[in-house]
PDB file of C-alpha atoms (C1' of nucleotides) in Angstrom:
ATOM      1  CA  MET A  25     -83.052-205.788  48.460  1.00 46.00           C
ATOM      2  CA  SER A  26     -84.711-202.478  47.795  1.00 53.00           C
ATOM      3  CA  SER A  27     -88.428-201.946  48.264  1.00 66.00           C
ATOM      4  CA  LEU A  28     -90.646-200.560  45.598  1.00 69.00           C
ATOM      5  CA  ARG A  29     -90.556-197.258  47.304  1.00 68.00           C
ATOM      6  CA  ASP A  30     -86.762-197.034  47.584  1.00 65.00           C
ATOM      7  CA  ALA A  31     -86.529-197.764  43.901  1.00 58.00           C
ATOM      8  CA  HIS A  32     -87.781-194.220  43.347  1.00 58.00           C
ATOM      9  CA  ASP A  33     -84.338-192.752  42.931  1.00 56.00           C
ATOM     10  CA  PHE A  34     -83.868-189.957  40.394  1.00 49.00           C
ATOM     11  CA  GLU A  35     -80.090-189.739  40.770  1.00 51.00           C
ATOM     12  CA  GLN A  36     -79.232-192.953  39.052  1.00 59.00           C
ATOM     13  CA  PRO A  37     -80.454-195.706  36.731  1.00 68.00           C
ATOM     14  CA  CYS A  38     -83.342-197.510  38.440  1.00 82.00           C
ATOM     15  CA  PRO A  39     -83.529-201.331  38.299  1.00 86.00           C
ATOM     16  CA  ILE A  40     -87.269-201.648  38.553  1.00 89.00           C
ATOM     17  CA  ARG A  41     -87.816-198.829  36.059  1.00 86.00           C
ATOM     18  CA  ASP A  42     -85.638-200.639  33.632  1.00 86.00           C
ATOM     19  CA  VAL A  43     -87.533-203.862  34.110  1.00 89.00           C
ATOM     20  CA  LEU A  44     -90.927-202.073  33.941  1.00 88.00           C
ATOM     21  CA  ASP A  45     -89.931-200.414  30.681  1.00 83.00           C
ATOM     22  CA  ARG A  46     -89.197-203.867  29.310  1.00 82.00           C
ATOM     23  CA  ILE A  47     -92.525-205.441  30.444  1.00 84.00           C
ATOM     24  CA  GLY A  48     -94.611-202.320  30.181  1.00 87.00           C
ATOM     25  CA  ASP A  49     -94.547-202.250  26.328  1.00 90.00           C
ATOM     26  CA  GLN A  50     -97.101-203.995  24.181  1.00 89.00           C
ATOM     27  CA  TRP A  51     -95.059-207.033  23.057  1.00 94.00           C
ATOM     28  CA  SER A  52     -91.951-207.829  25.016  1.00 95.00           C
ATOM     29  CA  LEU A  53     -93.569-210.101  27.400  1.00 94.00           C
ATOM     30  CA  LEU A  54     -95.528-211.934  24.825  1.00 93.00           C
ATOM     31  CA  VAL A  55     -92.400-212.578  22.793  1.00 96.00           C
ATOM     32  CA  LEU A  56     -90.546-213.728  25.834  1.00 96.00           C
ATOM     33  CA  SER A  57     -93.257-216.155  26.840  1.00 95.00           C
ATOM     34  CA  THR A  58     -93.488-217.434  23.269  1.00 96.00           C
ATOM     35  CA  LEU A  59     -89.744-218.087  23.301  1.00 97.00           C
ATOM     36  CA  GLU A  60     -90.145-219.997  26.546  1.00 96.00           C
ATOM     37  CA  SER A  61     -91.212-223.064  24.447  1.00 95.00           C
ATOM     38  CA  GLY A  62     -88.007-223.104  22.352  1.00 97.00           C
ATOM     39  CA  THR A  63     -85.946-221.590  19.572  1.00 98.00           C
ATOM     40  CA  PHE A  64     -87.728-219.656  16.820  1.00 98.00           C
ATOM     41  CA  ARG A  65     -86.869-218.149  13.544  1.00 98.00           C
ATOM     42  CA  PHE A  66     -88.062-214.624  12.809  1.00 97.00           C
ATOM     43  CA  ASN A  67     -90.886-215.467  10.490  1.00 97.00           C
ATOM     44  CA  THR A  68     -91.979-218.364  12.655  1.00 96.00           C
ATOM     45  CA  LEU A  69     -92.271-216.186  15.540  1.00 96.00           C
ATOM     46  CA  LEU A  70     -94.229-213.750  13.497  1.00 95.00           C
ATOM     47  CA  ARG A  71     -96.814-216.423  12.596  1.00 94.00           C
ATOM     48  CA  GLU A  72     -96.802-217.862  16.057  1.00 93.00           C
ATOM     49  CA  ILE A  73     -97.807-214.575  17.785  1.00 93.00           C
ATOM     50  CA  GLY A  74    -100.089-213.785  14.919  1.00 89.00           C
ATOM     51  CA  ASP A  75    -101.094-210.211  15.430  1.00 88.00           C
ATOM     52  CA  ILE A  76     -97.727-208.584  15.680  1.00 93.00           C
ATOM     53  CA  SER A  77     -96.249-206.663  12.691  1.00 94.00           C
ATOM     54  CA  LYS A  78     -92.757-207.532  11.570  1.00 95.00           C
ATOM     55  CA  GLN A  79     -91.890-204.008  12.370  1.00 96.00           C
ATOM     56  CA  MET A  80     -92.858-204.423  16.041  1.00 96.00           C
ATOM     57  CA  LEU A  81     -91.413-207.866  16.303  1.00 97.00           C
ATOM     58  CA  SER A  82     -88.141-206.594  14.912  1.00 97.00           C
ATOM     59  CA  ARG A  83     -88.013-203.686  17.520  1.00 97.00           C
ATOM     60  CA  THR A  84     -89.066-205.820  20.294  1.00 97.00           C
ATOM     61  CA  LEU A  85     -86.521-208.571  19.634  1.00 98.00           C
ATOM     62  CA  LYS A  86     -83.707-206.003  19.270  1.00 97.00           C
ATOM     63  CA  GLN A  87     -84.522-204.623  22.631  1.00 96.00           C
ATOM     64  CA  LEU A  88     -84.658-207.813  24.212  1.00 97.00           C
ATOM     65  CA  GLU A  89     -81.356-208.723  22.667  1.00 97.00           C
ATOM     66  CA  GLN A  90     -79.786-205.488  23.853  1.00 95.00           C
ATOM     67  CA  ASP A  91     -80.934-206.124  27.374  1.00 95.00           C
ATOM     68  CA  GLY A  92     -79.608-209.664  27.298  1.00 97.00           C
ATOM     69  CA  PHE A  93     -82.937-211.438  27.505  1.00 97.00           C
ATOM     70  CA  VAL A  94     -82.654-212.966  24.099  1.00 98.00           C
ATOM     71  CA  THR A  95     -79.854-214.434  21.946  1.00 98.00           C
ATOM     72  CA  ARG A  96     -79.891-213.812  18.182  1.00 98.00           C
ATOM     73  CA  THR A  97     -77.962-216.318  16.068  1.00 98.00           C
ATOM     74  CA  VAL A  98     -77.404-215.694  12.341  1.00 97.00           C
ATOM     75  CA  TYR A  99     -76.602-218.691  10.219  1.00 96.00           C
ATOM     76  CA  ALA A 100     -74.492-217.997   7.054  1.00 93.00           C
ATOM     77  CA  GLU A 101     -76.956-219.723   4.626  1.00 91.00           C
ATOM     78  CA  VAL A 102     -78.896-218.847   1.649  1.00 88.00           C
ATOM     79  CA  PRO A 103     -81.676-217.948   2.282  1.00 91.00           C
ATOM     80  CA  PRO A 104     -80.654-216.513   5.632  1.00 94.00           C
ATOM     81  CA  ARG A 105     -81.644-218.108   8.786  1.00 97.00           C
ATOM     82  CA  VAL A 106     -81.820-216.284  12.097  1.00 98.00           C
ATOM     83  CA  GLU A 107     -82.877-217.825  15.258  1.00 98.00           C
ATOM     84  CA  TYR A 108     -83.937-216.390  18.517  1.00 98.00           C
ATOM     85  CA  THR A 109     -83.749-218.105  21.922  1.00 98.00           C
ATOM     86  CA  LEU A 110     -83.946-217.044  25.547  1.00 98.00           C
ATOM     87  CA  THR A 111     -80.833-216.451  27.590  1.00 98.00           C
ATOM     88  CA  ASP A 112     -80.600-217.600  31.142  1.00 98.00           C
ATOM     89  CA  LEU A 113     -81.478-214.107  32.204  1.00 98.00           C
ATOM     90  CA  GLY A 114     -84.613-214.221  29.990  1.00 97.00           C
ATOM     91  CA  ARG A 115     -85.672-217.477  31.474  1.00 97.00           C
ATOM     92  CA  SER A 116     -85.017-216.486  35.020  1.00 97.00           C
ATOM     93  CA  PHE A 117     -87.118-213.300  34.395  1.00 97.00           C
ATOM     94  CA  LEU A 118     -90.155-215.421  33.601  1.00 96.00           C
ATOM     95  CA  GLN A 119     -90.212-216.822  37.194  1.00 96.00           C
ATOM     96  CA  PRO A 120     -91.190-213.673  38.986  1.00 96.00           C
ATOM     97  CA  MET A 121     -93.506-213.005  36.165  1.00 95.00           C
ATOM     98  CA  GLN A 122     -95.473-216.198  36.938  1.00 94.00           C
ATOM     99  CA  HIS A 123     -96.415-214.726  40.314  1.00 94.00           C
ATOM    100  CA  LEU A 124     -97.813-211.758  38.588  1.00 94.00           C
ATOM    101  CA  VAL A 125     -99.763-213.890  36.110  1.00 93.00           C
ATOM    102  CA  ALA A 126    -101.169-215.943  38.935  1.00 94.00           C
ATOM    103  CA  TRP A 127    -102.200-212.784  40.842  1.00 96.00           C
ATOM    104  CA  ALA A 128    -103.832-211.500  37.664  1.00 94.00           C
ATOM    105  CA  ASP A 129    -105.824-214.664  37.170  1.00 92.00           C
ATOM    106  CA  GLU A 130    -106.947-214.735  40.861  1.00 95.00           C
ATOM    107  CA  ASN A 131    -107.904-211.193  41.063  1.00 96.00           C
ATOM    108  CA  HIS A 132    -109.209-210.270  37.535  1.00 94.00           C
ATOM    109  CA  ARG A 133    -112.775-210.699  38.514  1.00 93.00           C
ATOM    110  CA  THR A 134    -112.267-208.191  41.435  1.00 96.00           C
ATOM    111  CA  ILE A 135    -110.859-205.728  39.051  1.00 95.00           C
ATOM    112  CA  VAL A 136    -113.654-206.045  36.484  1.00 93.00           C
ATOM    113  CA  ASP A 137    -116.239-205.816  39.272  1.00 94.00           C
ATOM    114  CA  ALA A 138    -114.567-202.721  40.635  1.00 95.00           C
ATOM    115  CA  ARG A 139    -114.739-201.049  37.253  1.00 93.00           C
ATOM    116  CA  ALA A 140    -118.374-201.963  36.778  1.00 93.00           C
ATOM    117  CA  HIS A 141    -119.203-200.622  40.256  1.00 92.00           C
ATOM    118  CA  TYR A 142    -117.267-197.393  39.573  1.00 91.00           C
ATOM    119  CA  ARG A 143    -119.179-196.816  36.394  1.00 87.00           C
ATOM    120  CA  ALA A 144    -122.430-197.598  37.943  1.00 89.00           C
ATOM    121  CA  SER A 145    -121.743-195.073  40.710  1.00 84.00           C
ATOM    122  CA  ARG A 146    -121.386-192.110  38.346  1.00 75.00           C
TER     123      ARG A 146
ATOM    124  CA  MET B   4    -103.831-220.790  36.361  1.00 45.00           C
ATOM    125  CA  SER B   5    -102.992-219.657  32.932  1.00 53.00           C
ATOM    126  CA  SER B   6     -99.518-219.365  31.603  1.00 65.00           C
ATOM    127  CA  LEU B   7     -98.130-216.190  30.195  1.00 68.00           C
ATOM    128  CA  ARG B   8     -98.516-217.651  26.714  1.00 66.00           C
ATOM    129  CA  ASP B   9    -102.197-218.619  27.379  1.00 64.00           C
ATOM    130  CA  ALA B  10    -103.013-215.242  28.442  1.00 57.00           C
ATOM    131  CA  HIS B  11    -102.646-214.119  24.806  1.00 58.00           C
ATOM    132  CA  ASP B  12    -106.197-214.296  24.016  1.00 56.00           C
ATOM    133  CA  PHE B  13    -107.707-211.796  21.625  1.00 49.00           C
ATOM    134  CA  GLU B  14    -111.287-212.810  22.033  1.00 51.00           C
ATOM    135  CA  GLN B  15    -111.840-211.573  25.570  1.00 59.00           C
ATOM    136  CA  PRO B  16    -110.503-209.188  28.246  1.00 68.00           C
ATOM    137  CA  CYS B  17    -107.030-210.492  29.299  1.00 82.00           C
ATOM    138  CA  PRO B  18    -106.234-210.597  33.046  1.00 86.00           C
ATOM    139  CA  ILE B  19    -102.459-210.091  32.629  1.00 89.00           C
ATOM    140  CA  ARG B  20    -102.959-207.349  30.097  1.00 86.00           C
ATOM    141  CA  ASP B  21    -105.217-205.528  32.459  1.00 86.00           C
ATOM    142  CA  VAL B  22    -102.564-205.810  35.133  1.00 90.00           C
ATOM    143  CA  LEU B  23     -99.708-204.809  32.892  1.00 88.00           C
ATOM    144  CA  ASP B  24    -101.553-201.745  31.736  1.00 84.00           C
ATOM    145  CA  ARG B  25    -101.715-200.810  35.375  1.00 83.00           C
ATOM    146  CA  ILE B  26     -97.992-201.244  36.087  1.00 84.00           C
ATOM    147  CA  GLY B  27     -96.757-200.316  32.701  1.00 86.00           C
ATOM    148  CA  ASP B  28     -97.583-196.693  32.997  1.00 89.00           C
ATOM    149  CA  GLN B  29     -95.316-194.047  34.574  1.00 87.00           C
ATOM    150  CA  TRP B  30     -96.831-193.502  37.986  1.00 93.00           C
ATOM    151  CA  SER B  31     -99.218-196.278  39.062  1.00 95.00           C
ATOM    152  CA  LEU B  32     -96.691-198.521  40.771  1.00 93.00           C
ATOM    153  CA  LEU B  33     -94.908-195.548  42.498  1.00 93.00           C
ATOM    154  CA  VAL B  34     -98.304-194.291  43.852  1.00 96.00           C
ATOM    155  CA  LEU B  35     -99.182-197.618  45.095  1.00 96.00           C
ATOM    156  CA  SER B  36     -95.942-198.281  46.876  1.00 95.00           C
ATOM    157  CA  THR B  37     -96.163-194.825  48.449  1.00 96.00           C
ATOM    158  CA  LEU B  38     -99.644-195.611  49.764  1.00 97.00           C
ATOM    159  CA  GLU B  39     -98.198-198.762  51.226  1.00 96.00           C
ATOM    160  CA  SER B  40     -97.038-196.787  54.222  1.00 95.00           C
ATOM    161  CA  GLY B  41    -100.385-195.411  55.039  1.00 97.00           C
ATOM    162  CA  THR B  42    -103.193-193.004  54.182  1.00 98.00           C
ATOM    163  CA  PHE B  43    -102.442-189.852  52.395  1.00 98.00           C
ATOM    164  CA  ARG B  44    -104.142-186.655  51.277  1.00 97.00           C
ATOM    165  CA  PHE B  45    -103.858-185.495  47.678  1.00 97.00           C
ATOM    166  CA  ASN B  46    -101.325-182.660  48.302  1.00 97.00           C
ATOM    167  CA  THR B  47     -99.303-184.709  50.726  1.00 96.00           C
ATOM    168  CA  LEU B  48     -99.000-187.483  48.152  1.00 96.00           C
ATOM    169  CA  LEU B  49     -97.923-184.918  45.668  1.00 95.00           C
ATOM    170  CA  ARG B  50     -95.191-183.676  47.818  1.00 94.00           C
ATOM    171  CA  GLU B  51     -94.157-187.164  48.898  1.00 94.00           C
ATOM    172  CA  ILE B  52     -93.643-188.333  45.453  1.00 93.00           C
ATOM    173  CA  GLY B  53     -92.038-185.060  44.440  1.00 89.00           C
ATOM    174  CA  ASP B  54     -91.725-185.077  40.697  1.00 88.00           C
ATOM    175  CA  ILE B  55     -95.314-185.951  39.674  1.00 93.00           C
ATOM    176  CA  SER B  56     -97.615-183.239  38.417  1.00 94.00           C
ATOM    177  CA  LYS B  57    -101.038-182.843  40.053  1.00 95.00           C
ATOM    178  CA  GLN B  58    -102.485-183.756  36.641  1.00 96.00           C
ATOM    179  CA  MET B  59    -100.766-187.101  36.558  1.00 96.00           C
ATOM    180  CA  LEU B  60    -101.435-187.874  40.136  1.00 97.00           C
ATOM    181  CA  SER B  61    -105.075-187.143  39.638  1.00 97.00           C
ATOM    182  CA  ARG B  62    -105.291-189.369  36.662  1.00 97.00           C
ATOM    183  CA  THR B  63    -103.343-192.085  38.278  1.00 97.00           C
ATOM    184  CA  LEU B  64    -105.317-192.106  41.364  1.00 98.00           C
ATOM    185  CA  LYS B  65    -108.603-192.168  39.396  1.00 97.00           C
ATOM    186  CA  GLN B  66    -107.516-195.203  37.490  1.00 96.00           C
ATOM    187  CA  LEU B  67    -106.389-196.957  40.616  1.00 97.00           C
ATOM    188  CA  GLU B  68    -109.649-196.153  42.242  1.00 97.00           C
ATOM    189  CA  GLN B  69    -111.590-197.423  39.257  1.00 95.00           C
ATOM    190  CA  ASP B  70    -109.749-200.700  39.222  1.00 95.00           C
ATOM    191  CA  GLY B  71    -110.226-201.193  43.070  1.00 97.00           C
ATOM    192  CA  PHE B  72    -106.643-200.728  44.087  1.00 97.00           C
ATOM    193  CA  VAL B  73    -107.228-197.493  46.015  1.00 98.00           C
ATOM    194  CA  THR B  74    -110.045-196.106  48.188  1.00 98.00           C
ATOM    195  CA  ARG B  75    -110.830-192.381  47.922  1.00 98.00           C
ATOM    196  CA  THR B  76    -112.635-190.924  50.912  1.00 97.00           C
ATOM    197  CA  VAL B  77    -113.962-187.367  50.917  1.00 97.00           C
ATOM    198  CA  TYR B  78    -114.642-185.640  54.178  1.00 96.00           C
ATOM    199  CA  ALA B  79    -117.253-182.841  54.187  1.00 93.00           C
ATOM    200  CA  GLU B  80    -115.066-180.187  55.568  1.00 91.00           C
ATOM    201  CA  VAL B  81    -113.867-176.796  54.676  1.00 88.00           C
ATOM    202  CA  PRO B  82    -111.310-176.702  53.324  1.00 91.00           C
ATOM    203  CA  PRO B  83    -111.944-180.107  51.719  1.00 94.00           C
ATOM    204  CA  ARG B  84    -110.100-183.198  52.823  1.00 97.00           C
ATOM    205  CA  VAL B  85    -109.730-186.208  50.573  1.00 98.00           C
ATOM    206  CA  GLU B  86    -107.811-189.279  51.697  1.00 98.00           C
ATOM    207  CA  TYR B  87    -106.397-192.069  49.747  1.00 98.00           C
ATOM    208  CA  THR B  88    -105.573-195.485  50.996  1.00 98.00           C
ATOM    209  CA  LEU B  89    -104.864-198.932  49.615  1.00 98.00           C
ATOM    210  CA  THR B  90    -107.678-201.552  49.444  1.00 98.00           C
ATOM    211  CA  ASP B  91    -106.928-205.231  50.196  1.00 98.00           C
ATOM    212  CA  LEU B  92    -106.644-205.748  46.402  1.00 98.00           C
ATOM    213  CA  GLY B  93    -104.104-202.931  46.208  1.00 97.00           C
ATOM    214  CA  ARG B  94    -102.113-204.354  49.108  1.00 97.00           C
ATOM    215  CA  SER B  95    -102.157-207.885  47.823  1.00 97.00           C
ATOM    216  CA  PHE B  96    -100.971-206.696  44.421  1.00 97.00           C
ATOM    217  CA  LEU B  97     -97.749-205.405  45.963  1.00 96.00           C
ATOM    218  CA  GLN B  98     -96.857-208.934  47.036  1.00 96.00           C
ATOM    219  CA  PRO B  99     -96.106-210.465  43.529  1.00 96.00           C
ATOM    220  CA  MET B 100     -94.474-207.190  42.652  1.00 95.00           C
ATOM    221  CA  GLN B 101     -91.865-207.745  45.342  1.00 94.00           C
ATOM    222  CA  HIS B 102     -90.713-210.672  43.550  1.00 94.00           C
ATOM    223  CA  LEU B 103     -90.183-208.506  40.404  1.00 94.00           C
ATOM    224  CA  VAL B 104     -88.331-205.840  42.482  1.00 93.00           C
ATOM    225  CA  ALA B 105     -86.093-208.552  43.951  1.00 95.00           C
ATOM    226  CA  TRP B 106     -85.362-209.852  40.481  1.00 96.00           C
ATOM    227  CA  ALA B 107     -84.665-206.399  39.154  1.00 94.00           C
ATOM    228  CA  ASP B 108     -82.226-205.748  41.934  1.00 93.00           C
ATOM    229  CA  GLU B 109     -80.361-209.062  41.505  1.00 95.00           C
ATOM    230  CA  ASN B 110     -80.131-208.796  37.725  1.00 96.00           C
ATOM    231  CA  HIS B 111     -79.886-205.147  36.965  1.00 94.00           C
ATOM    232  CA  ARG B 112     -76.126-205.322  36.568  1.00 94.00           C
ATOM    233  CA  THR B 113     -76.437-208.183  34.057  1.00 96.00           C
ATOM    234  CA  ILE B 114     -78.834-206.015  32.094  1.00 95.00           C
ATOM    235  CA  VAL B 115     -76.558-202.854  32.163  1.00 93.00           C
ATOM    236  CA  ASP B 116     -73.646-205.097  31.162  1.00 94.00           C
ATOM    237  CA  ALA B 117     -75.646-206.568  28.232  1.00 95.00           C
ATOM    238  CA  ARG B 118     -76.467-203.141  26.992  1.00 93.00           C
ATOM    239  CA  ALA B 119     -72.816-202.028  27.217  1.00 93.00           C
ATOM    240  CA  HIS B 120     -71.673-205.133  25.346  1.00 92.00           C
ATOM    241  CA  TYR B 121     -74.268-204.632  22.657  1.00 92.00           C
ATOM    242  CA  ARG B 122     -73.181-201.128  22.081  1.00 87.00           C
ATOM    243  CA  ALA B 123     -69.594-202.078  22.071  1.00 90.00           C
ATOM    244  CA  SER B 124     -70.226-204.714  19.342  1.00 84.00           C
ATOM    245  CA  ARG B 125     -71.700-202.225  16.887  1.00 75.00           C
TER     246      ARG B 125
ATOM    247  C1'  DC C  20     -85.811-214.807   4.595  1.00 78.37           C
ATOM    248  C1'  DG C  21     -85.148-211.317   7.685  1.00 78.37           C
ATOM    249  C1'  DG C  22     -85.291-207.434   8.231  1.00 78.37           C
ATOM    250  C1'  DT C  23     -85.119-201.521   7.841  1.00 78.37           C
ATOM    251  C1'  DA C  24     -87.098-196.869   6.324  1.00 78.37           C
ATOM    252  C1'  DT C  25     -90.909-194.107   5.847  1.00 78.37           C
ATOM    253  C1'  DC C  26     -94.875-192.205   7.154  1.00 78.37           C
ATOM    254  C1'  DC C  27     -98.900-191.763   9.748  1.00 78.37           C
ATOM    255  C1'  DT C  28    -102.052-192.139  13.757  1.00 78.37           C
ATOM    256  C1'  DT C  29    -102.779-192.569  18.400  1.00 78.37           C
ATOM    257  C1'  DA C  30    -101.573-192.557  23.190  1.00 78.37           C
ATOM    258  C1'  DT C  31     -98.985-190.680  26.913  1.00 78.37           C
ATOM    259  C1'  DC C  32     -96.940-187.011  29.541  1.00 78.37           C
ATOM    260  C1'  DG C  33     -96.662-182.579  31.277  1.00 78.37           C
ATOM    261  C1'  DA C  34     -97.183-177.353  32.355  1.00 78.37           C
ATOM    262  C1'  DT C  35    -100.226-174.350  33.550  1.00 78.37           C
ATOM    263  C1'  DA C  36    -104.565-171.794  34.187  1.00 78.37           C
ATOM    264  C1'  DC C  37    -108.735-172.115  36.167  1.00 78.37           C
ATOM    265  C1'  DT C  38    -112.747-173.957  39.452  1.00 78.37           C
ATOM    266  C1'  DG C  39    -115.758-175.500  43.527  1.00 78.37           C
TER     267       DG C  39
ATOM    268  C1'  DC D   3    -107.474-178.197  49.305  1.00 78.37           C
ATOM    269  C1'  DA D   4    -108.288-180.973  45.614  1.00 78.37           C
ATOM    270  C1'  DG D   5    -108.876-181.232  41.741  1.00 78.37           C
ATOM    271  C1'  DT D   6    -110.345-180.589  36.038  1.00 78.37           C
ATOM    272  C1'  DA D   7    -109.670-178.332  31.351  1.00 78.37           C
ATOM    273  C1'  DT D   8    -106.873-177.062  27.864  1.00 78.37           C
ATOM    274  C1'  DC D   9    -103.088-177.276  25.100  1.00 78.37           C
ATOM    275  C1'  DG D  10     -98.794-178.656  23.317  1.00 78.37           C
ATOM    276  C1'  DA D  11     -94.748-181.897  23.067  1.00 78.37           C
ATOM    277  C1'  DT D  12     -93.046-186.412  22.635  1.00 78.37           C
ATOM    278  C1'  DA D  13     -93.239-191.333  22.395  1.00 78.37           C
ATOM    279  C1'  DA D  14     -95.298-195.533  21.186  1.00 78.37           C
ATOM    280  C1'  DG D  15     -97.581-198.292  17.901  1.00 78.37           C
ATOM    281  C1'  DG D  16     -98.750-199.829  13.201  1.00 78.37           C
ATOM    282  C1'  DA D  17     -99.069-200.358   7.808  1.00 78.37           C
ATOM    283  C1'  DT D  18     -96.596-200.912   4.059  1.00 78.37           C
ATOM    284  C1'  DA D  19     -92.884-200.353   0.667  1.00 78.37           C
ATOM    285  C1'  DC D  20     -88.375-201.462   0.034  1.00 78.37           C
ATOM    286  C1'  DC D  21     -83.620-203.827   0.502  1.00 78.37           C
ATOM    287  C1'  DG D  22     -79.487-207.233   1.111  1.00 78.37           C
TER     288       DG D  22
END
DNA sequence: CGGTATCCTTATCGATACTG
DNA sequence: CAGTATCGATAAGGATACCG
């Protein structure tokens, strides 16, 4: 296993950078966590998330599909039905993310306080 | 502890979003992991990381300082000496990140393969 | 229904010159 | 030495009209 520091390698594709690109964007993580509770159609997902535009949902799902986090299934019906669900990879990815969420919950106050203190000391 | 999904709350500052903003950018995580091995001066950090501009290093360090991940110490000397080091918060943050790095290492091949497969199926 | 294309705005990144 | 200011390039995000 490489450390965070070792991951800084310019000569070849970097695992942690690929992962960060996927969670660093605005919507990927939210889409993944929404899909955690089951299979969704496009417009259902749109309503479920609420404040995402169909443009961004479309882009995000396509990326997640490309990287193997999400499966897209098209049913040959009229009107068309398309369903999205997590792959094993997508599901397994949410495990390490739980650690991060837990950390964020535990330490958010410290961060907020640090910001307030910083501003106060200007 | 809130789930990823619960963290999607538009009405108030979101812990996980604050954290993602910090790791989603280009340099924060790399700076933090570099500082893991000790205390560094500005220009040393610049050389150590190698491909970061002083502009970006400056901005990144300031953000990390604001959020309480990093301590900035100025020594009243000529020429000036400024040292950066991790706070307890900064150090503790790297713990959950190790899970993510481990996951990235284990699953990077699957992601790369998924991308290749996706492109092949166009 | 499930998208894509278009266009626009904003945020991020980066090089470089300059400063205390 | 340790930055900040300025400027330009590029990418990300978003509203909306259109399409199969």
